[in-house]
Coordinates of C-alpha atoms in Angstrom, one line a residue:
M1 CA -15.4 5.6 -4.1
L2 CA -14.6 8.4 -2.6
P3 CA -12.7 10.6 -4.3
L4 CA -9.0 10.9 -4.7
T5 CA -6.3 12.7 -2.6
N6 CA -6.0 16.3 -3.1
S7 CA -2.1 15.9 -3.4
P8 CA -1.2 16.3 -7.2
P9 CA -0.8 12.9 -8.9
P10 CA 2.7 11.7 -10.1
E11 CA 3.5 11.8 -14.2
S12 CA -10.0 -17.8 16.7
T13 CA -10.2 -22.0 16.1
K14 CA -11.4 -23.4 19.4
I15 CA -9.5 -26.1 20.7
K16 CA -12.1 -28.8 21.1
K17 CA -11.9 -31.8 23.7
P18 CA -11.9 -35.2 22.1
K19 CA -15.3 -37.0 22.2
I20 CA -15.5 -40.3 24.2
A21 CA -18.0 -42.9 23.5
P22 CA -19.9 -44.2 26.5
A23 CA -18.7 -47.7 26.1
D24 CA -15.1 -46.4 26.3
F25 CA -15.9 -44.5 29.3
I26 CA -14.7 -45.5 32.8
P27 CA -16.1 -44.2 36.0
R28 CA -13.2 -42.4 38.3
K29 CA -15.2 -43.5 41.4
N30 CA -14.8 -46.9 40.2
S31 CA -11.5 -46.8 38.9
F32 CA -10.2 -45.1 42.3
S33 CA -12.1 -47.6 44.3
S34 CA -10.4 -50.4 42.8
L35 CA -7.0 -48.9 43.3
T36 CA -7.9 -48.3 46.7
S37 CA -8.9 -51.9 47.5
L38 CA -5.6 -53.2 45.7
L39 CA -3.3 -51.4 47.6
S40 CA -5.1 -52.2 51.0
H41 CA -4.6 -55.9 50.4
A42 CA -1.1 -56.0 48.7
Y43 CA 0.9 -53.0 49.9
L44 CA -0.3 -51.4 53.4
S45 CA 0.8 -54.2 55.6
Q46 CA 4.3 -53.3 54.9
P47 CA 5.5 -49.8 56.5
R48 CA 7.4 -48.9 53.5
S49 CA 4.5 -48.9 51.4
W50 CA 3.1 -45.8 52.9
I51 CA 6.1 -43.7 50.8
F52 CA 5.1 -45.8 47.6
V53 CA 1.7 -44.9 47.9
F54 CA 2.0 -41.1 48.9
V55 CA 4.4 -40.7 45.5
L56 CA 1.9 -42.4 43.4
F57 CA -0.8 -40.2 45.1
I58 CA 1.2 -37.1 43.8
Q59 CA 1.7 -38.6 40.5
I60 CA -2.1 -39.1 39.7
L61 CA -2.9 -35.7 41.2
L62 CA -0.2 -34.1 39.0
L63 CA -1.9 -36.1 36.1
L64 CA -5.3 -35.3 36.6
T65 CA -4.5 -31.4 36.6
L66 CA -2.2 -31.2 33.7
R67 CA -5.1 -33.1 31.5
S68 CA -6.7 -29.7 31.8
V69 CA -4.2 -27.5 30.6
P70 CA -4.2 -27.1 26.8
F71 CA -0.5 -27.1 26.3
H72 CA 1.0 -29.2 23.2
F73 CA 4.0 -29.8 21.8
H74 CA 3.8 -30.1 18.3
G75 CA 6.4 -28.2 16.4
F76 CA 6.7 -25.5 19.1
H77 CA 4.6 -22.7 16.5
R78 CA 4.5 -19.8 18.5
R79 CA 1.5 -17.3 17.4
L80 CA 0.8 -13.7 18.8
P81 CA -2.5 -13.4 20.4
S82 CA -4.7 -10.6 19.0
S83 CA -3.1 -7.1 19.8
P84 CA -5.6 -4.5 21.1
S85 CA -7.8 -2.8 18.1
P86 CA -5.8 -0.1 16.7
A87 CA -6.8 3.5 18.3
A88 CA -9.1 5.5 16.4
A89 CA -9.4 9.1 17.4
V90 CA -11.0 11.1 14.9
S91 CA -11.1 14.4 16.9
E92 CA -7.0 14.1 17.1
P93 CA -4.9 15.6 14.1
V94 CA -2.8 12.4 14.3
V95 CA -4.0 8.9 15.1
I96 CA -1.1 6.2 15.7
A97 CA -2.6 2.6 15.4
S98 CA -1.6 1.0 18.8
A99 CA -1.3 -2.3 16.7
V100 CA 1.4 -0.8 14.6
S101 CA 3.3 0.6 17.1
A102 CA 3.1 -2.8 19.3
R103 CA 6.4 -4.4 19.2
S104 CA 6.6 -8.3 19.0
D105 CA 9.0 -8.7 21.3
S106 CA 6.8 -7.0 24.2
A107 CA 3.7 -9.0 23.3
A108 CA 3.1 -12.6 25.2
S109 CA 3.0 -15.4 23.1
V110 CA 1.1 -18.6 23.3
V111 CA 1.9 -22.2 21.9
V112 CA -0.4 -23.9 19.6
D113 CA -0.3 -27.5 17.9
D114 CA -0.7 -28.3 14.4
E115 CA -3.8 -29.8 14.8
T116 CA -5.3 -26.4 15.8
Y117 CA -3.6 -24.1 13.1
S118 CA -2.1 -26.3 10.5
H119 CA -5.3 -25.8 8.3
R120 CA -5.3 -22.3 8.7
C121 CA -1.5 -21.8 8.3
E122 CA -0.8 -24.7 5.6
Q123 CA 1.6 -22.5 3.8
G124 CA 3.5 -21.2 7.0
Y125 CA 3.8 -18.3 9.4
V126 CA 4.8 -14.6 8.9
Y127 CA 7.3 -12.8 10.9
V128 CA 6.7 -9.1 10.9
Y129 CA 10.3 -7.1 11.4
D130 CA 10.4 -4.6 14.1
L131 CA 11.9 -1.5 12.0
P132 CA 13.1 1.5 13.3
S133 CA 9.9 3.8 14.1
S134 CA 11.6 6.6 11.9
L135 CA 10.6 4.3 8.8
N136 CA 7.0 3.6 9.9
T137 CA 5.0 5.2 12.8
E138 CA 7.2 8.5 12.8
L139 CA 6.0 9.3 9.4
I140 CA 2.5 9.1 10.7
E141 CA 3.4 11.1 13.9
N142 CA 4.6 14.0 11.3
C143 CA 1.8 13.8 9.1
E144 CA 1.9 17.7 8.8
K145 CA 5.1 17.4 6.8
L146 CA 4.4 14.7 4.3
N147 CA 2.8 16.9 2.0
P148 CA 4.7 20.1 0.3
W149 CA 1.2 21.9 0.3
S150 CA -1.1 20.6 3.1
S151 CA -1.3 18.3 6.2
R152 CA -2.3 14.7 5.3
C153 CA -3.4 14.1 9.0
D154 CA -7.1 13.7 8.3
S155 CA -6.2 11.3 5.4
L156 CA -4.3 9.1 7.5
A157 CA -6.7 9.1 10.6
N158 CA -8.6 5.9 11.7
D159 CA -5.9 3.6 11.0
G160 CA -5.3 5.0 7.6
F161 CA -8.6 5.1 6.4
G162 CA -9.3 8.7 6.8
Q163 CA -12.0 10.8 8.0
Q164 CA -15.5 8.8 8.1
A165 CA -17.7 9.6 5.3
A166 CA -21.3 8.7 6.8
A167 CA -22.7 12.2 6.8
G168 CA -21.3 12.6 3.2
V169 CA -23.1 9.5 1.6
S170 CA -26.2 9.4 3.7
G171 CA -29.2 9.0 1.5
I172 CA -27.1 7.6 -1.3
V173 CA -25.9 4.1 0.3
P174 CA -28.2 2.0 3.2
A175 CA -28.2 3.9 6.3
D176 CA -26.6 0.8 8.4
L177 CA -23.8 0.7 5.7
A178 CA -23.0 4.6 6.1
P179 CA -20.4 3.9 9.1
A180 CA -18.3 1.6 6.8
W181 CA -17.7 4.6 4.3
F182 CA -14.4 6.8 4.9
W183 CA -12.6 9.5 2.7
T184 CA -9.8 7.3 2.3
D185 CA -6.6 8.4 0.5
Q186 CA -5.5 6.3 -2.3
F187 CA -1.8 6.1 -1.1
V188 CA -2.2 4.4 2.3
S189 CA -2.0 0.7 1.7
E190 CA 1.2 0.4 3.7
I191 CA -0.7 1.4 6.7
V192 CA -3.5 -0.7 6.4
F193 CA -1.3 -3.8 5.5
H194 CA 0.8 -3.2 8.6
N195 CA -2.2 -3.0 10.9
R196 CA -3.8 -6.1 9.5
M197 CA -0.3 -8.1 9.5
M198 CA 0.3 -7.2 13.5
K199 CA -2.8 -9.5 13.9
H200 CA -2.7 -11.7 11.2
R201 CA -3.7 -15.5 12.2
C202 CA -0.3 -16.7 10.8
R203 CA 2.1 -14.2 12.3
T204 CA 4.7 -15.7 14.7
A205 CA 6.8 -13.9 17.0
E206 CA 9.9 -16.6 16.4
P207 CA 11.5 -16.0 13.1
G208 CA 13.1 -19.4 13.2
N209 CA 9.2 -20.7 12.8
A210 CA 8.6 -18.3 9.6
T211 CA 8.3 -19.3 6.0
A212 CA 7.8 -15.3 5.1
F213 CA 8.9 -11.9 6.4
Y214 CA 7.4 -8.8 6.5
I215 CA 8.9 -5.6 6.1
P216 CA 6.5 -2.6 7.7
F217 CA 8.4 0.1 5.6
Y218 CA 6.2 3.0 4.5
A219 CA 7.9 3.4 1.3
G220 CA 5.2 5.8 -0.2
L221 CA 4.8 8.0 2.7
A222 CA 8.5 8.4 2.9
V223 CA 9.1 9.5 -0.4
G224 CA 6.0 11.4 -1.0
R225 CA 7.3 14.7 0.5
F226 CA 10.2 14.7 -1.8
L227 CA 8.6 14.2 -5.1
W228 CA 8.2 17.8 -5.9
Q229 CA 10.0 21.1 -5.2
N230 CA 13.8 21.0 -5.3
F231 CA 14.7 17.7 -3.1
S232 CA 17.8 15.9 -4.5
P233 CA 17.8 12.3 -5.3
K234 CA 19.5 11.6 -2.3
D235 CA 16.5 13.1 -0.4
R236 CA 14.3 10.6 -2.2
D237 CA 16.4 7.6 -1.6
R238 CA 17.3 8.4 2.0
H239 CA 14.5 6.2 3.7
C240 CA 14.8 3.5 1.4
E241 CA 18.7 3.2 1.8
T242 CA 18.1 2.9 5.7
M243 CA 15.7 0.3 5.4
L244 CA 17.8 -1.8 3.2
S245 CA 20.7 -1.3 5.4
W246 CA 18.7 -2.7 8.6
V247 CA 16.9 -5.5 6.8
K248 CA 20.2 -6.8 5.1
S249 CA 21.8 -6.9 8.6
Q250 CA 19.2 -9.6 9.5
P251 CA 20.5 -13.3 9.4
Q252 CA 16.9 -14.3 8.1
F253 CA 17.5 -12.1 5.0
Q254 CA 21.2 -13.1 4.8
R255 CA 20.0 -16.8 4.7
S256 CA 17.5 -16.1 1.5
N257 CA 18.9 -12.8 0.2
G258 CA 15.1 -11.8 0.2
W259 CA 13.5 -14.2 -1.5
D260 CA 11.0 -15.0 1.3
H261 CA 10.5 -11.2 2.2
F262 CA 7.6 -9.1 1.1
I263 CA 6.8 -5.1 1.5
T264 CA 4.0 -3.0 0.8
M265 CA 4.9 0.1 -1.2
G266 CA 1.7 2.4 -1.4
R267 CA 2.2 4.3 -4.6
I268 CA 2.6 3.1 -8.3
T269 CA 6.0 1.2 -9.1
W270 CA 7.2 4.0 -11.1
D271 CA 7.7 6.1 -8.3
F272 CA 10.4 4.0 -7.0
R273 CA 11.9 3.4 -10.3
R274 CA 14.3 6.6 -11.1
S275 CA 17.2 5.4 -13.3
T276 CA 18.9 8.2 -13.2
D277 CA 19.3 11.7 -11.0
Q278 CA 17.0 13.5 -13.2
D279 CA 14.2 11.2 -13.5
W280 CA 11.1 11.2 -11.6
G281 CA 10.7 9.6 -8.0
S282 CA 13.3 7.3 -5.9
S283 CA 15.6 4.4 -7.0
C284 CA 14.4 2.3 -4.0
I285 CA 13.5 -0.9 -6.4
Y286 CA 17.0 -0.5 -8.2
L287 CA 18.8 -0.5 -4.8
P288 CA 20.9 -3.5 -3.8
G289 CA 18.7 -5.9 -1.6
M290 CA 15.6 -4.8 -3.5
R291 CA 15.9 -7.3 -6.1
N292 CA 14.3 -10.3 -4.8
I293 CA 11.8 -8.9 -2.5
T294 CA 8.3 -9.3 -3.2
R295 CA 6.4 -6.0 -3.7
L296 CA 2.8 -5.2 -3.2
L297 CA 2.1 -2.1 -5.4
I298 CA -1.2 -0.3 -6.4
E299 CA 0.3 -0.4 -9.8
R300 CA 3.2 -2.9 -11.0
N301 CA 5.6 -3.2 -13.7
P302 CA 4.1 -6.2 -15.8
W303 CA 7.6 -7.3 -16.6
D304 CA 8.8 -7.7 -13.1
Y305 CA 8.1 -11.0 -11.5
F306 CA 8.4 -9.4 -8.2
D307 CA 5.9 -6.6 -8.4
V308 CA 2.4 -7.9 -7.5
G309 CA -0.6 -5.5 -8.2
V310 CA -3.0 -5.1 -5.4
P311 CA -6.3 -3.1 -5.5
Y312 CA -6.1 0.7 -4.6
P313 CA -7.7 1.5 -1.3
T314 CA -11.4 2.9 -2.0
G315 CA -14.0 4.4 0.2
F316 CA -15.9 1.4 1.3
H317 CA -14.3 -0.6 4.5
P318 CA -17.1 -3.6 5.5
R319 CA -17.0 -4.3 9.3
S320 CA -18.3 -7.7 8.9
D321 CA -19.5 -10.2 6.5
A322 CA -22.9 -8.7 6.9
D323 CA -21.7 -5.6 5.5
V324 CA -20.4 -7.1 2.4
L325 CA -23.7 -9.3 1.6
R326 CA -25.7 -6.1 2.2
W327 CA -23.6 -4.0 -0.1
Q328 CA -23.8 -6.9 -3.1
K329 CA -27.4 -6.9 -2.5
F330 CA -27.9 -3.1 -2.6
V331 CA -25.6 -3.0 -5.9
R332 CA -27.4 -5.9 -7.5
E333 CA -30.8 -4.4 -7.0
R334 CA -30.0 -0.8 -7.6
S335 CA -31.8 0.9 -10.6
R336 CA -29.5 2.1 -13.3
P337 CA -31.0 4.7 -15.7
T338 CA -27.5 5.7 -17.2
L339 CA -26.1 3.4 -19.8
F340 CA -22.4 4.6 -19.3
S341 CA -20.6 7.7 -17.5
F342 CA -16.9 9.2 -17.1
A343 CA -15.7 10.6 -13.7
G344 CA -12.3 12.4 -14.4
A345 CA -10.3 15.4 -15.2
T346 CA -8.5 16.3 -18.6
R347 CA -4.7 16.5 -18.7
H348 CA -4.2 19.5 -21.0
S349 CA -0.3 19.1 -20.7
F350 CA -0.6 15.4 -22.3
K351 CA -0.5 15.6 -26.0
N352 CA -3.6 14.1 -27.4
D353 CA -5.2 13.6 -24.0
F354 CA -7.7 10.7 -24.4
R355 CA -9.6 11.6 -21.3
G356 CA -10.4 14.8 -23.2
V357 CA -11.6 12.6 -25.9
L358 CA -13.8 10.4 -23.6
L359 CA -15.4 13.7 -21.8
R360 CA -16.5 15.2 -25.3
H361 CA -17.7 11.9 -26.4
C362 CA -19.7 11.4 -23.4
L363 CA -20.9 15.2 -23.2
N364 CA -22.0 14.6 -27.0
E365 CA -24.4 11.3 -25.8
S366 CA -25.7 13.4 -22.9
D367 CA -29.0 11.3 -23.0
A368 CA -26.9 8.0 -22.3
C369 CA -23.9 9.2 -20.7
R370 CA -23.5 11.1 -17.2
V371 CA -19.9 13.1 -16.7
V372 CA -18.7 14.1 -13.6
D373 CA -15.9 16.6 -14.7
C374 CA -13.1 16.4 -12.1
G375 CA -11.3 19.5 -12.9
G376 CA -10.0 21.4 -9.9
S377 CA -11.2 20.0 -6.6
R378 CA -14.6 19.3 -7.7
C379 CA -13.9 15.4 -6.9
A380 CA -11.7 16.2 -3.9
N381 CA -12.7 14.0 -0.4
G382 CA -15.9 15.3 0.8
T383 CA -18.1 15.1 -2.3
S384 CA -19.9 11.8 -2.9
A385 CA -20.6 12.7 -6.7
I386 CA -18.6 9.9 -8.1
L387 CA -20.0 7.2 -6.1
E388 CA -23.6 8.4 -7.0
T389 CA -22.6 8.2 -10.7
F390 CA -21.4 4.8 -10.6
L391 CA -24.2 3.5 -8.6
D392 CA -26.5 4.7 -11.4
S393 CA -24.7 3.6 -14.3
D394 CA -24.6 0.2 -16.1
F395 CA -21.0 1.0 -17.6
C396 CA -18.0 3.4 -16.6
L397 CA -15.3 4.6 -18.9
Q398 CA -12.0 3.6 -17.2
P399 CA -9.0 5.4 -19.5
R400 CA -5.6 5.2 -17.7
G401 CA -4.9 7.7 -15.1
D402 CA -1.7 9.6 -14.8
S403 CA -0.1 6.1 -15.5
F404 CA -1.7 3.1 -16.5
T405 CA -3.9 2.6 -13.6
R406 CA -6.3 4.6 -11.8
R407 CA -8.1 4.0 -8.7
S408 CA -11.4 4.7 -10.3
I409 CA -11.9 1.5 -11.6
F410 CA -12.1 -0.1 -8.1
D411 CA -14.7 2.6 -7.4
C412 CA -16.7 2.0 -10.3
M413 CA -16.4 -2.1 -9.5
I414 CA -17.7 -1.7 -6.1
A415 CA -20.5 0.3 -7.1
G416 CA -21.7 -2.6 -9.2
A417 CA -20.9 -0.8 -12.6
I418 CA -19.0 -2.8 -15.5
P419 CA -15.7 -1.2 -16.4
V420 CA -15.0 -0.1 -19.9
V421 CA -11.0 -0.1 -20.5
F422 CA -8.9 1.4 -23.4
W423 CA -5.5 0.1 -22.2
R424 CA -5.1 -3.8 -21.4
R425 CA -2.5 -2.5 -18.6
T426 CA -5.1 -0.7 -16.8
A427 CA -6.3 -3.9 -15.2
Y428 CA -5.5 -7.2 -17.1
Y429 CA -2.1 -7.1 -16.7
Q430 CA -2.3 -5.9 -13.1
Y431 CA -4.3 -7.4 -10.7
E432 CA -4.2 -11.0 -11.7
W433 CA -5.1 -12.3 -8.1
F434 CA -8.0 -10.1 -7.7
L435 CA -9.9 -9.9 -10.9
P436 CA -11.8 -12.8 -12.8
H437 CA -9.3 -14.5 -15.5
D438 CA -11.4 -13.6 -18.5
P439 CA -11.7 -10.1 -19.1
K440 CA -14.9 -10.5 -21.0
S441 CA -16.7 -11.8 -18.1
Y442 CA -16.6 -8.7 -16.0
S443 CA -15.6 -5.8 -18.5
V444 CA -15.7 -4.4 -21.9
F445 CA -12.1 -3.7 -23.8
I446 CA -12.2 -1.1 -26.6
H447 CA -9.1 -0.1 -28.2
R448 CA -8.4 3.9 -27.7
D449 CA -7.4 4.3 -31.4
E450 CA -10.6 3.0 -32.3
V451 CA -12.6 5.8 -30.4
K452 CA -10.1 8.2 -32.0
N453 CA -11.2 7.1 -35.2
G454 CA -14.8 7.5 -34.6
T455 CA -15.8 4.2 -33.1
S456 CA -19.1 5.1 -31.1
I457 CA -18.9 4.1 -27.5
R458 CA -22.4 4.3 -27.0
K459 CA -23.4 1.9 -30.3
V460 CA -20.9 -0.6 -28.8
L461 CA -22.1 -0.5 -25.3
D462 CA -25.8 -0.6 -26.7
G463 CA -24.8 -3.7 -28.6
Y464 CA -24.8 -5.8 -25.1
S465 CA -28.2 -7.7 -24.3
R466 CA -29.7 -6.9 -21.1
D467 CA -28.9 -10.4 -20.1
E468 CA -25.2 -10.0 -21.2
V469 CA -25.1 -7.0 -19.2
R470 CA -26.6 -8.6 -16.0
R471 CA -24.1 -11.7 -16.1
M472 CA -21.2 -9.2 -16.5
R473 CA -22.6 -7.2 -13.4
E474 CA -23.1 -10.5 -11.7
K475 CA -19.5 -11.2 -12.1
V476 CA -18.4 -7.8 -10.9
I477 CA -20.5 -8.4 -7.8
E478 CA -19.0 -11.5 -7.1
Y479 CA -15.6 -10.0 -6.7
I480 CA -16.3 -7.1 -4.9
P481 CA -15.1 -8.6 -1.7
K482 CA -11.6 -9.1 -3.2
L483 CA -11.5 -5.4 -4.0
V484 CA -12.2 -4.2 -0.6
Y485 CA -10.2 -3.6 2.5
A486 CA -11.6 -4.5 6.0
R487 CA -12.3 -2.3 8.4
N488 CA -11.6 -4.3 11.5
S489 CA -8.0 -5.4 12.1
D490 CA -8.9 -9.1 12.4
G491 CA -10.5 -8.9 9.0
L492 CA -13.9 -10.0 8.3
E493 CA -15.1 -13.3 9.6
T494 CA -15.4 -15.8 6.8
I495 CA -15.0 -13.5 3.6
K496 CA -11.5 -13.1 2.4
D497 CA -10.8 -9.4 1.5
A498 CA -8.2 -7.7 -0.6
F499 CA -5.4 -8.2 2.2
D500 CA -6.2 -11.7 2.6
V501 CA -5.9 -12.5 -0.9
A502 CA -3.0 -10.6 -1.1
V503 CA -1.1 -12.3 1.9
D504 CA -2.3 -15.8 0.7
G505 CA -1.0 -15.2 -2.8
V506 CA 2.6 -14.4 -1.3
L507 CA 2.6 -17.3 0.8
R508 CA 1.6 -19.6 -2.1
R509 CA 4.4 -17.8 -4.2
F510 CA 6.8 -18.5 -1.7
E511 CA 5.8 -22.0 -1.1
E512 CA 6.0 -22.6 -4.8
Q513 CA 9.7 -21.2 -4.6
R514 CA 10.6 -23.3 -1.9
E515 CA 9.7 -26.4 -3.8
R516 CA 11.0 -25.6 -7.3
G517 CA 14.2 -23.8 -5.8
Y518 CA 13.4 -21.2 -8.3
K519 CA 16.3 -18.8 -8.3
W520 CA 18.2 -16.3 -10.4

């Protein structure tokens, strides 16, 4: 919940042996004795029978040996074993996750049968492309160059989760959960998804077995350094054009024209939708080849079927199911002396800046509202002011950011506070797979024009009974697992986090497309 980046914002299932009932069990000793007796009386009196006995003995020996080998031939599904845990060295300026740099063709594969994994991979298997390293890992290696103002190496450490925040949250979160907190940048989902995809339980080494294809291109990191200063449109498009040229040459892409392909793009969709050379961002989404690729973004275009909104990365990265349950209990029992709060900075360059309206409104209700003014660098990584404020609040005000969404809504909900939104596109039209279908069950909507015309936010929020507040908070807490990205590259034990929900959703979407033949 830890504050945003300093960068300027853009405008295993075990194979069980079958149980045998005692009545069906034939002792090996008795069976062997019967066989010996039969052979001695019927065959051993003839010299040629010794050859038959020898061959039969070898066959029996082979049969008994092979029965102990867990080797099956049901569909020839190949699944990669778990890769080594991604490297994490906080002391090093650059941390390259070994799971990301591992190549699928260099890892040994094991054959598993449908009985073992079909219930876990019912919607199919995923093949991860082995892209040229210049499109992913080399970008991390050159982390000093990703930002025109400062190095991003610290923010990309620890598999993309950033520097540990245990010391910064000490005394605010339970001590046993402090190691699960990091100063995480909001634009690192590409690294997180790549690491997790490399160890996904349904990843296959054989493209012929795959029903989905993942493109591990770090689109957001690639374009980030070219968004400011005097870089040309060609500079902003170069990496994406290289990726598409490579992917379009693959037979799997040529067969489907991209319908069964997906990618994570770690910035908002508008950073990849430049229409003219004079506009902001790259034109990646508009380039030939991108049309049918499903795109996982922290903010989507609600009118583009292929855009899927996924949660912004926040600072909490649970290591286990126990971490999630412990945190849910903590925020449920937290005492919240503040009715509502607002964390953010005004945008003086925006005409009729609504965040400025909320800031003034909150300051005027100082006995009920708590403000974290993020002007300057007061909310930069290294401070826990936002986390502590949301933990102390019943409600948190969530206007749009520089675009319609902002990371703060996830910081707010992970802290167990109830979001108050003023644009439906801030949440309701964005994160369909991750938030409750009924907006009223977990949030409050107040149209921004009502606030501008004098509606008191405090009066609206005071109108909710304690029981209504409790029910909304419980719904928020219920959905926390879907909003966080687990620390372990294997994920959690039984609870599905945001990554799991996203990949399950993509596979479900591809399955529906295959069934319907949905093309245009």
